Short mmCIF file of C-alpha atoms in Angstrom, two decimals:
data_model
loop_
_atom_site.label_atom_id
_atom_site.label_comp_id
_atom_site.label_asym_id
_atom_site.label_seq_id
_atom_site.Cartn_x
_atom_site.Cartn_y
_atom_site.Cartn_z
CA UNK A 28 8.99 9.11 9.19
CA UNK A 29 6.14 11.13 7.75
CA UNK A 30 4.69 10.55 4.47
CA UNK A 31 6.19 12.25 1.76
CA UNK A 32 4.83 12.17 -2.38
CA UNK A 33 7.41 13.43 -5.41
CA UNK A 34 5.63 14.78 -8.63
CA UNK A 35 4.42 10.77 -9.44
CA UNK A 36 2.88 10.58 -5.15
CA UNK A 37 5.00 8.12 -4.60
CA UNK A 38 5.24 7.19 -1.10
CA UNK A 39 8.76 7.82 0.02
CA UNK A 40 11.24 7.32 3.23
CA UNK A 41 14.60 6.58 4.34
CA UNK A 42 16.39 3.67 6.61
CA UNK A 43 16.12 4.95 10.30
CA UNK A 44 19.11 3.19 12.70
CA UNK A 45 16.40 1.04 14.73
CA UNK A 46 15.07 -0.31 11.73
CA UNK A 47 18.49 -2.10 11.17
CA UNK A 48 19.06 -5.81 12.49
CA UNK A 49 22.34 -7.51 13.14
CA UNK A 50 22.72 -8.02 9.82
CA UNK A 51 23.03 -4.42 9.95
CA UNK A 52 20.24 -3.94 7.12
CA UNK A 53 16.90 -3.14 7.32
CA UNK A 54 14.83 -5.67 9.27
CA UNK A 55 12.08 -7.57 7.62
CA UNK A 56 9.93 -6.06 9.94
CA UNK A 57 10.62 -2.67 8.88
CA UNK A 58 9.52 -3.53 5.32
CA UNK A 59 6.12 -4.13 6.32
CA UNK A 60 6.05 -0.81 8.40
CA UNK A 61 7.20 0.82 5.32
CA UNK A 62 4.22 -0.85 3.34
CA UNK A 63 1.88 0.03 6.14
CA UNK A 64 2.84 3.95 5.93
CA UNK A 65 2.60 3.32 2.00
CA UNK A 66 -0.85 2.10 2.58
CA UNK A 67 -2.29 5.23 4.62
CA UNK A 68 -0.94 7.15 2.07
CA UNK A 69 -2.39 5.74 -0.62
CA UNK A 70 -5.56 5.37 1.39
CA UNK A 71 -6.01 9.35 1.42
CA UNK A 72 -6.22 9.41 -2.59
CA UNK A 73 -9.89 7.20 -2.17
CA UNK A 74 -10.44 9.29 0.91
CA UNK A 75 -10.08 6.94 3.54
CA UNK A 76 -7.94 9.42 5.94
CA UNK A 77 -8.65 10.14 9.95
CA UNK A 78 -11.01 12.28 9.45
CA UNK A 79 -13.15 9.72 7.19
CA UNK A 80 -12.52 7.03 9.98
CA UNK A 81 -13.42 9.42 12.77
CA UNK A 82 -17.06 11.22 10.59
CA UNK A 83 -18.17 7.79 8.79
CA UNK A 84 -16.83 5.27 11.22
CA UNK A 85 -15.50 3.34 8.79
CA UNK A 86 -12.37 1.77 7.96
CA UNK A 87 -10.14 -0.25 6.43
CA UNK A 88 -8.68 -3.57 7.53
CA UNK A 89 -5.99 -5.32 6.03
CA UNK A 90 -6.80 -9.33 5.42
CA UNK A 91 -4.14 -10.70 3.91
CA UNK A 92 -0.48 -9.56 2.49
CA UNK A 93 2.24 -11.54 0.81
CA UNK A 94 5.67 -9.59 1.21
CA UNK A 95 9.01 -10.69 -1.47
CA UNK A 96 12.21 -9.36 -0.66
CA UNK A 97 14.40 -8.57 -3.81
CA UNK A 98 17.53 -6.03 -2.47
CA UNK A 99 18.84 -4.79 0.94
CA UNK A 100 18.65 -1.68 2.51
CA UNK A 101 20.89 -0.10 4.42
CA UNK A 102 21.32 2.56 7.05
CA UNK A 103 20.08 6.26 5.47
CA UNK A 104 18.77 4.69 1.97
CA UNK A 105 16.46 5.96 0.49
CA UNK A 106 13.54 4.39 -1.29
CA UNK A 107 10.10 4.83 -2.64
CA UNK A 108 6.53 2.94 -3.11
CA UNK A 109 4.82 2.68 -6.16
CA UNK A 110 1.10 1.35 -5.63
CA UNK A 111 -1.37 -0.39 -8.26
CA UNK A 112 -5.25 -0.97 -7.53
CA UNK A 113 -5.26 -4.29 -9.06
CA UNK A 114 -9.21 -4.83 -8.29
CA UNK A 115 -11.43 -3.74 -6.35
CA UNK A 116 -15.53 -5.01 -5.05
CA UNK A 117 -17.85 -3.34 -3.21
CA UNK A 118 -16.43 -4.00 0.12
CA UNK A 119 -12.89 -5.19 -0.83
CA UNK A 120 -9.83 -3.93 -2.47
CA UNK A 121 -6.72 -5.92 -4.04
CA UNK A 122 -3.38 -3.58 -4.70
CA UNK A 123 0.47 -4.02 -4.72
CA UNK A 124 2.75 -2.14 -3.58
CA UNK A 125 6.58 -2.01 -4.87
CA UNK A 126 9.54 -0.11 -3.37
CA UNK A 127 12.70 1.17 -4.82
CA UNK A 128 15.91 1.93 -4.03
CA UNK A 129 17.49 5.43 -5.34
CA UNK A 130 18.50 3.92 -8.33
CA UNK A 131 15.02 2.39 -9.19
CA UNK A 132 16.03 -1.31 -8.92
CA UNK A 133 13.15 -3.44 -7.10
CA UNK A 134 13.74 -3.51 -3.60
CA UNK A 135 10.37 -5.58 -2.13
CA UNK A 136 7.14 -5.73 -3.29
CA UNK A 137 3.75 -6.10 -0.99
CA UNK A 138 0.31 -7.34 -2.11
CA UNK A 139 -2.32 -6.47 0.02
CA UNK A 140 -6.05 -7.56 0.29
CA UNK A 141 -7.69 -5.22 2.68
CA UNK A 142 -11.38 -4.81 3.66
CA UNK A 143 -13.93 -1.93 3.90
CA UNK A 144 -15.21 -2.00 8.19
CA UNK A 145 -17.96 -0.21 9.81
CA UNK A 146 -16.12 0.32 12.88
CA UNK A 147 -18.70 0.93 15.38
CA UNK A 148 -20.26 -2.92 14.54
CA UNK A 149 -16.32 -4.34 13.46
CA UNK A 150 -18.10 -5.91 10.11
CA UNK A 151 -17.62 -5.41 6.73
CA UNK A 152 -19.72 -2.62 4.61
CA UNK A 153 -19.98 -1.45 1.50
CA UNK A 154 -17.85 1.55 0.06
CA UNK A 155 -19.97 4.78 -0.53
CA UNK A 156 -20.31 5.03 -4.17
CA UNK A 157 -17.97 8.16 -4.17
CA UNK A 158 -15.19 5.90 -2.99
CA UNK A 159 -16.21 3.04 -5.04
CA UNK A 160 -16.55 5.47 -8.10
CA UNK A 161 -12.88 6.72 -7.58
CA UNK A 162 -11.91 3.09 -7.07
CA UNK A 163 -12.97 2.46 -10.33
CA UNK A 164 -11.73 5.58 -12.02
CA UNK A 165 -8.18 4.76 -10.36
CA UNK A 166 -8.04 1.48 -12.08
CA UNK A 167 -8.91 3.11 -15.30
CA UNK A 168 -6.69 5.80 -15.17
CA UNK A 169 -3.53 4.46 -13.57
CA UNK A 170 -0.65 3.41 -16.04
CA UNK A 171 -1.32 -0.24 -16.51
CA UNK A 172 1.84 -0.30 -18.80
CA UNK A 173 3.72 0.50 -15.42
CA UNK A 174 2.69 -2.39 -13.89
CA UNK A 175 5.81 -4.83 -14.14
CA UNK A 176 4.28 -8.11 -16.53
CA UNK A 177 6.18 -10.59 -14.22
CA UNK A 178 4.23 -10.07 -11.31
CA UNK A 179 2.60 -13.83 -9.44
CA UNK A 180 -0.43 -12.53 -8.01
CA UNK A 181 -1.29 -14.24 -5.07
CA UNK A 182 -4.12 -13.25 -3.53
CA UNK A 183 -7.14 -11.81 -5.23
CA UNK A 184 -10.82 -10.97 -5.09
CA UNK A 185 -13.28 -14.07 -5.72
CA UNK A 186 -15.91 -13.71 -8.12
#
């Protein structure tokens, strides 16, 4: 699957045959390889792409994620990924990501706490300030009122 955007840059793919299980929908496993490609997607908009990691040596490193499962997929759905910055530090971020099915009913939602890595010592850094400044603008700027009220956070950033 390669990464895809619509007009919103959604994140969007479809339910390969060897991501089905012998329940004969998509694997739980698969969900979190969804999320993943979701996440280097969304990763390009702050400009953490290859070419970042390979120039800068730095990185990104996922810490923690809590996945929910809502709906099935099946074979050849189609779905998309909303993301939300919920917070972000000067080394770590805190987002959620939320896929749909074609008919925009809640499919699974991921929240992910992920960490900024100098990858030639494999320890945290800080962001540049031109990530950390579009960090902040993207938290600004992003439709809050999107952001379903129901949500349980459960992981954050401590202060």
């Amino acid at each position: 699957m390669t990464a895809q955007s619509n007009q919103n840059n959604h994140y969007q793919g479809q339910v390969k045959p060897e991501w089905l299980d012998y329940n004969d929908h998509m694997n739980l496993a698969y969900y979190v390889l969804a999320f993943d490609l979701a996440t280097d997607f969304y990763y390009k908009g702050f400009g953490i792409a290859e070419d970042h990691i390979k120039q800068q040596k730095r990185s990104m490193f996922t810490t923690e994620i809590n996945v929910s499962y809502h709906k099935e997929l099946r074979l050849g759905d189609s779905f998309y990924i909303k993301t939300w910055l919920q917070d972000h530090n000067d080394k770590l971020i805190h987002y959620l990501h939320q896929m749909y099915n074609q008919q925009h009913q809640l499919v699974a939602s991921n929240e992910c706490l992920a960490i900024y890595v100098d990858m030639e010592t494999r320890r945290s850094t800080y962001f540049p300030a031109s990530i950390k400044n579009t960090l902040s603008e993207t938290i600004k700027n992003q439709q809050r009122e999107l952001l379903p009220e129901d949500i349980e956070w459960r992981l954050g950033i401590r202060r």
